[in-house]
CSV table of C-alpha atoms in Angstrom, one decimal:
chain,number,residue,atom,x,y,z
A,1,MET,CA,-57.1,75.5,-95.7
A,2,ILE,CA,-58.2,72.8,-93.2
A,3,LEU,CA,-55.3,70.8,-92.2
A,4,LEU,CA,-55.7,67.3,-90.1
A,5,GLY,CA,-53.6,66.0,-86.6
A,6,TRP,CA,-54.6,63.7,-84.5
A,7,ALA,CA,-53.1,63.0,-81.0
A,8,LEU,CA,-54.9,60.2,-78.4
A,9,CYS,CA,-56.5,61.3,-75.6
A,10,GLY,CA,-54.8,62.1,-72.5
A,11,THR,CA,-51.3,62.1,-73.8
A,12,ALA,CA,-51.9,65.5,-74.6
A,13,SER,CA,-50.0,68.4,-71.8
A,14,GLY,CA,-52.1,71.3,-71.1
A,15,GLU,CA,-54.1,69.0,-68.3
A,16,PRO,CA,-53.1,70.9,-64.4
A,17,MET,CA,-50.8,69.4,-62.3
A,18,LEU,CA,-51.1,69.3,-58.5
A,19,VAL,CA,-49.2,71.7,-56.8
A,20,ASN,CA,-48.1,71.7,-53.0
A,21,PRO,CA,-51.8,74.0,-51.5
A,22,ARG,CA,-50.2,76.0,-49.0
A,23,LYS,CA,-47.3,76.7,-51.4
A,24,LEU,CA,-49.9,77.4,-54.1
A,25,ASN,CA,-51.9,79.8,-51.4
A,26,GLU,CA,-48.9,82.4,-50.5
A,27,PHE,CA,-47.6,82.5,-54.1
A,28,LYS,CA,-51.4,83.5,-55.3
A,29,GLU,CA,-50.9,86.2,-52.0
A,30,ARG,CA,-47.6,87.7,-52.8
A,31,ILE,CA,-48.6,88.5,-56.4
A,32,GLY,CA,-52.7,89.4,-55.8
A,33,PHE,CA,-54.4,86.8,-57.9
A,34,ASP,CA,-57.5,86.9,-56.4
A,35,GLN,CA,-57.9,90.6,-56.1
A,36,LEU,CA,-57.6,90.6,-60.1
A,37,VAL,CA,-60.6,92.8,-61.2
A,38,VAL,CA,-61.7,91.8,-64.4
A,39,SER,CA,-63.8,92.2,-66.8
A,40,ALA,CA,-67.7,92.1,-65.8
A,41,ASN,CA,-68.7,90.4,-69.9
A,42,PRO,CA,-67.2,87.3,-69.8
A,43,ASP,CA,-66.9,86.5,-74.0
A,44,ILE,CA,-64.6,89.3,-73.6
A,45,GLY,CA,-61.8,88.1,-75.2
A,46,VAL,CA,-58.6,89.3,-77.4
A,47,VAL,CA,-59.8,87.8,-81.9
A,48,ALA,CA,-56.3,88.9,-83.7
A,49,ASP,CA,-54.5,87.2,-86.7
A,50,TRP,CA,-51.7,86.5,-84.6
A,51,ASP,CA,-48.5,86.6,-87.4
A,52,GLY,CA,-49.6,90.2,-86.8
A,53,VAL,CA,-46.6,90.0,-83.5
A,54,LYS,CA,-44.2,88.6,-86.0
A,55,GLU,CA,-43.1,92.2,-86.9
A,56,TYR,CA,-41.8,92.1,-83.5
A,57,LEU,CA,-39.7,89.1,-83.6
A,58,PRO,CA,-36.2,88.7,-83.2
A,59,THR,CA,-34.3,88.9,-86.5
A,60,ARG,CA,-31.3,88.0,-88.0
A,61,GLU,CA,-30.2,91.3,-88.6
A,62,ALA,CA,-29.9,91.0,-85.0
A,63,GLY,CA,-28.3,88.7,-85.1
A,64,TRP,CA,-31.4,85.6,-84.1
A,65,GLU,CA,-31.7,82.8,-85.5
A,66,PRO,CA,-34.6,81.3,-85.4
A,67,PHE,CA,-34.6,78.2,-84.2
A,68,SER,CA,-38.7,76.5,-84.2
A,69,GLU,CA,-42.2,77.6,-84.4
A,70,ASP,CA,-45.5,75.3,-83.7
A,71,VAL,CA,-49.2,75.8,-83.3
A,72,SER,CA,-50.6,73.2,-81.0
A,73,MET,CA,-54.1,72.1,-79.3
A,74,LEU,CA,-54.3,71.4,-75.8
A,75,PRO,CA,-57.2,70.3,-73.7
A,76,GLY,CA,-59.9,72.9,-72.0
A,77,GLY,CA,-60.0,74.7,-75.5
A,78,LEU,CA,-56.9,76.4,-75.0
A,79,VAL,CA,-54.4,77.2,-78.6
A,80,THR,CA,-50.9,77.7,-78.3
A,81,ARG,CA,-48.3,79.0,-80.3
A,82,SER,CA,-44.7,78.8,-79.9
A,83,TRP,CA,-40.9,80.7,-81.1
A,84,SER,CA,-38.0,80.2,-80.6
A,85,PHE,CA,-35.2,81.8,-81.4
A,86,ARG,CA,-30.6,81.4,-80.9
A,87,ARG,CA,-27.6,83.9,-81.3
A,88,GLY,CA,-24.8,82.3,-80.0
A,89,GLY,CA,-25.2,80.2,-76.8
A,90,ALA,CA,-28.3,82.4,-76.6
A,91,THR,CA,-31.9,82.0,-76.3
A,92,LEU,CA,-35.2,83.8,-76.4
A,93,ILE,CA,-38.8,81.8,-76.2
A,94,LEU,CA,-42.5,83.6,-76.6
A,95,ARG,CA,-45.1,81.5,-76.6
A,96,ILE,CA,-49.0,82.2,-77.0
A,97,ASN,CA,-51.4,80.8,-75.6
A,98,VAL,CA,-55.6,81.7,-76.2
A,99,CYS,CA,-57.8,80.1,-74.1
A,100,SER,CA,-61.8,80.1,-76.3
A,101,THR,CA,-63.4,79.4,-72.9
A,102,GLY,CA,-62.4,83.0,-72.2
A,103,ALA,CA,-60.6,85.1,-69.3
A,104,ALA,CA,-62.0,82.9,-66.4
A,105,ALA,CA,-59.5,79.4,-68.1
A,106,ALA,CA,-56.8,81.9,-69.1
A,107,ARG,CA,-56.3,82.4,-66.1
A,108,GLU,CA,-56.2,79.4,-64.7
A,109,HIS,CA,-53.8,78.2,-67.1
A,110,PHE,CA,-51.4,81.1,-66.7
A,111,LEU,CA,-51.6,80.0,-62.8
A,112,SER,CA,-51.3,76.2,-63.3
A,113,ASP,CA,-47.7,76.9,-65.6
A,114,VAL,CA,-46.2,79.7,-63.7
A,115,SER,CA,-46.5,77.9,-60.3
A,116,VAL,CA,-45.5,74.1,-61.2
A,117,THR,CA,-41.6,74.3,-59.5
A,118,SER,CA,-39.6,71.1,-57.8
A,119,MET,CA,-38.5,74.3,-55.5
A,120,PRO,CA,-40.0,74.9,-52.3
A,121,ARG,CA,-41.0,78.2,-52.8
A,122,ILE,CA,-42.8,79.9,-56.2
A,123,PRO,CA,-39.7,82.0,-57.6
A,124,TYR,CA,-41.5,84.6,-58.8
A,125,VAL,CA,-42.3,88.3,-58.2
A,126,ARG,CA,-45.5,90.4,-59.4
A,127,GLY,CA,-44.6,92.2,-62.4
A,128,PRO,CA,-45.1,95.2,-64.7
A,129,GLY,CA,-47.9,96.4,-63.6
A,130,TRP,CA,-48.2,98.4,-67.7
A,131,LEU,CA,-48.6,95.0,-68.3
A,132,GLY,CA,-51.6,92.4,-68.9
A,133,GLN,CA,-54.5,92.5,-66.4
A,134,LEU,CA,-51.6,89.9,-63.4
A,135,SER,CA,-48.2,89.7,-64.7
A,136,VAL,CA,-44.7,88.1,-63.0
A,137,GLN,CA,-40.8,88.1,-63.4
A,138,MET,CA,-38.3,87.2,-62.5
A,139,PRO,CA,-37.2,88.6,-60.0
A,140,GLY,CA,-34.0,90.7,-60.6
A,141,THR,CA,-32.8,93.5,-63.8
A,142,PRO,CA,-32.7,93.3,-66.5
A,143,LEU,CA,-36.8,91.6,-67.0
A,144,GLN,CA,-35.6,89.1,-68.9
A,145,VAL,CA,-38.1,85.9,-68.2
A,146,VAL,CA,-42.2,87.4,-67.4
A,147,PHE,CA,-45.9,85.8,-68.0
A,148,TRP,CA,-48.9,87.6,-67.8
A,149,VAL,CA,-52.1,86.9,-68.5
A,150,PHE,CA,-54.8,89.5,-70.3
A,151,HIS,CA,-58.5,88.8,-71.6
A,152,ASN,CA,-58.3,85.1,-72.8
A,153,VAL,CA,-54.8,85.5,-74.0
A,154,TYR,CA,-51.7,85.0,-71.3
A,155,VAL,CA,-47.9,85.3,-72.8
A,156,GLU,CA,-44.7,83.4,-72.0
A,157,LEU,CA,-41.4,84.9,-72.4
A,158,ARG,CA,-38.2,84.1,-72.1
A,159,ASP,CA,-34.3,85.7,-72.6
A,160,THR,CA,-30.8,84.0,-71.4
A,161,SER,CA,-28.5,86.5,-73.7
A,162,GLY,CA,-29.3,89.4,-70.6
A,163,ILE,CA,-30.3,91.7,-72.8
A,164,SER,CA,-34.0,92.7,-71.7
A,165,VAL,CA,-37.4,91.8,-73.3
A,166,GLU,CA,-39.4,94.8,-72.3
A,167,PRO,CA,-39.4,96.2,-75.7
A,168,LEU,CA,-40.7,93.5,-77.0
A,169,ALA,CA,-43.2,93.0,-74.0
A,170,ARG,CA,-44.7,96.1,-74.8
A,171,SER,CA,-45.0,95.9,-78.6
A,172,LEU,CA,-46.8,92.4,-77.7
A,173,GLN,CA,-49.5,94.3,-74.9
A,174,GLY,CA,-50.1,97.1,-77.5
A,175,PHE,CA,-50.7,94.3,-80.0
A,176,MET,CA,-53.9,92.4,-77.7
A,177,GLU,CA,-54.9,96.1,-76.7
A,178,ARG,CA,-55.6,96.4,-80.0
A,179,HIS,CA,-56.6,93.3,-80.8
A,180,VAL,CA,-59.5,93.3,-77.6
A,181,SER,CA,-63.2,92.1,-78.4
A,182,GLN,CA,-66.8,91.9,-77.1
A,183,THR,CA,-67.5,89.2,-78.0
A,184,LEU,CA,-65.1,86.1,-78.5
A,185,SER,CA,-67.3,84.0,-78.9
A,186,GLN,CA,-68.6,85.1,-82.7
A,187,GLY,CA,-64.9,84.6,-83.6
A,188,LEU,CA,-64.3,80.9,-82.8
A,189,PRO,CA,-64.4,78.0,-86.1
A,190,ARG,CA,-67.3,76.8,-86.1
A,191,ILE,CA,-67.9,72.2,-86.2
A,192,ASP,CA,-71.3,73.0,-88.6
A,193,LYS,CA,-72.5,69.0,-87.2
A,194,VAL,CA,-69.1,65.6,-86.5
A,195,THR,CA,-71.0,62.6,-88.5
A,196,VAL,CA,-70.4,58.4,-87.8
A,197,SER,CA,-71.3,55.9,-89.6
A,198,LYS,CA,-72.8,53.9,-87.1
A,199,SER,CA,-73.2,54.9,-83.2
A,200,GLN,CA,-73.9,51.0,-81.7
A,201,LEU,CA,-71.3,48.8,-84.2
A,202,GLN,CA,-69.3,45.6,-82.7
A,203,VAL,CA,-65.8,44.5,-81.4
A,204,ASP,CA,-63.9,44.5,-84.0
A,205,GLU,CA,-66.2,46.4,-86.7
A,206,GLU,CA,-64.7,49.7,-88.2
A,207,VAL,CA,-66.5,53.1,-87.9
A,208,GLU,CA,-65.7,56.2,-89.8
A,209,ILE,CA,-65.7,59.7,-87.3
A,210,GLN,CA,-65.9,63.2,-90.3
A,211,VAL,CA,-65.8,66.4,-89.2
A,212,HIS,CA,-68.0,69.2,-91.1
A,213,PRO,CA,-66.4,72.0,-89.7
A,214,LYS,CA,-69.1,75.4,-91.1
A,215,GLN,CA,-68.0,77.6,-94.3
A,216,SER,CA,-64.0,79.0,-93.1
A,217,GLN,CA,-63.2,82.2,-93.9
A,218,ALA,CA,-60.7,83.4,-97.0
A,219,SER,CA,-58.6,84.8,-93.7
A,220,GLN,CA,-58.4,80.9,-91.7
A,221,LYS,CA,-56.3,78.8,-91.6
A,222,LEU,CA,-58.1,75.4,-89.8
A,223,ARG,CA,-57.3,72.7,-88.5
A,224,ILE,CA,-58.5,69.6,-87.5
A,225,GLN,CA,-57.8,66.4,-84.3
A,226,ILE,CA,-59.3,63.7,-83.0
A,227,GLN,CA,-59.4,62.7,-79.6
A,228,ASN,CA,-59.5,59.3,-79.2
A,229,ASN,CA,-59.2,56.5,-76.4
A,230,PRO,CA,-56.6,53.5,-78.3
A,231,ALA,CA,-57.3,51.5,-76.1
A,232,GLU,CA,-60.9,51.4,-76.7
A,233,LEU,CA,-60.0,52.7,-80.7
A,234,ARG,CA,-57.6,51.7,-82.9
A,235,LEU,CA,-56.9,53.9,-86.4
A,236,THR,CA,-57.1,52.3,-90.1
A,237,LYS,CA,-57.4,55.1,-92.4
A,238,GLN,CA,-57.2,59.3,-92.6
A,239,SER,CA,-58.2,61.7,-94.5
A,240,SER,CA,-58.4,65.8,-94.3
A,241,THR,CA,-61.6,65.3,-92.3
A,242,ALA,CA,-62.4,61.5,-91.9
A,243,SER,CA,-61.0,59.3,-89.6
A,244,THR,CA,-61.8,55.3,-89.0
A,245,TYR,CA,-61.8,54.0,-86.4
A,246,ARG,CA,-61.8,49.5,-85.4
A,247,ALA,CA,-63.6,48.5,-81.9
A,248,LEU,CA,-60.9,46.5,-79.9
A,249,HIS,CA,-63.1,46.2,-76.3
A,250,PRO,CA,-66.7,46.7,-75.5
A,251,GLY,CA,-68.7,49.5,-74.1
A,252,LYS,CA,-68.8,53.8,-74.3
A,253,SER,CA,-66.3,55.6,-76.4
A,254,THR,CA,-66.9,59.6,-76.1
A,255,ILE,CA,-64.8,60.8,-79.8
A,256,GLU,CA,-64.0,64.6,-79.3
A,257,ALA,CA,-63.4,66.9,-82.6
A,258,TRP,CA,-61.6,69.7,-81.8
A,259,LEU,CA,-61.5,72.4,-84.6
A,260,SER,CA,-59.1,75.1,-84.5
A,261,ASP,CA,-58.0,78.5,-86.5
A,262,THR,CA,-53.5,77.9,-86.3
A,263,LYS,CA,-53.9,82.1,-87.5
A,264,PHE,CA,-56.4,83.2,-84.7
A,265,LEU,CA,-55.6,80.2,-81.6
A,266,LEU,CA,-59.3,80.0,-81.4
A,267,MET,CA,-60.7,76.4,-81.4
A,268,SER,CA,-64.3,75.0,-81.4
A,269,ARG,CA,-65.0,71.2,-79.9
A,270,ALA,CA,-67.6,69.0,-79.9
A,271,GLN,CA,-68.6,65.1,-79.5
A,272,VAL,CA,-69.4,62.0,-80.1
A,273,GLU,CA,-69.9,58.5,-78.0
A,274,LEU,CA,-70.1,55.7,-79.5
A,275,ASP,CA,-71.4,52.2,-78.2
A,276,ILE,CA,-69.3,49.4,-78.7
A,277,GLN,CA,-71.1,45.4,-78.0
A,278,PRO,CA,-69.4,42.6,-77.8
A,279,ARG,CA,-68.8,40.5,-80.6
A,280,LYS,CA,-71.6,37.9,-81.3
């Protein structure tokens, strides 16, 4: 199955945010970020159908009501799947972030997210040693807010009910450990090619962009998302794998196609460049 999604370049979340360097360095030293031991294999990572974690999630029998579930693609090859639940006035939020570009990118996304705060000091402390390769948590017990990174995945888990999230965190960590692959890159969905009806056009002319995924497996659920600059191109038509744009201004315009597998949370990307000439 292939779904089509659209987003505007520069408006998606997930871009790094500026943090005071002194505050960031103090935090990195406090949690031992630069001492993190990583695998010598840059292609190692978790390759899993993330539907498999549903058996560990809160249930209606325990009084929890599902509130939302979402999958989104973000810059840098990041695909995120999140779940949220409510029980009375309490909420539980789980977010799985998978980096198709590998463990180094996952660590940087992890650090970027946990270090963004308006507080004078980043509040998190080193978390449990059994949780991923590095974890941080809010101080105190029970364990209610925790983030951890494991190879190409980082996880965010928050609960406001006052009950420890340790059982859920242990189940999620065990699931990831059982799905470690030595060849992450081989699990990515593949873009065969991206075609354009014309690579050079004039202002007010239209161009069709079509994304051609390689044959998908039955277990995959693919989604296409196309990033463009709305100041240069205006979307006029779309289908499951193609879109048509009208050129607005002269210049070079780069379009990036994202193909994600929303079950495995893995992504491939490809770019095409258009040369837009002034109208004659």
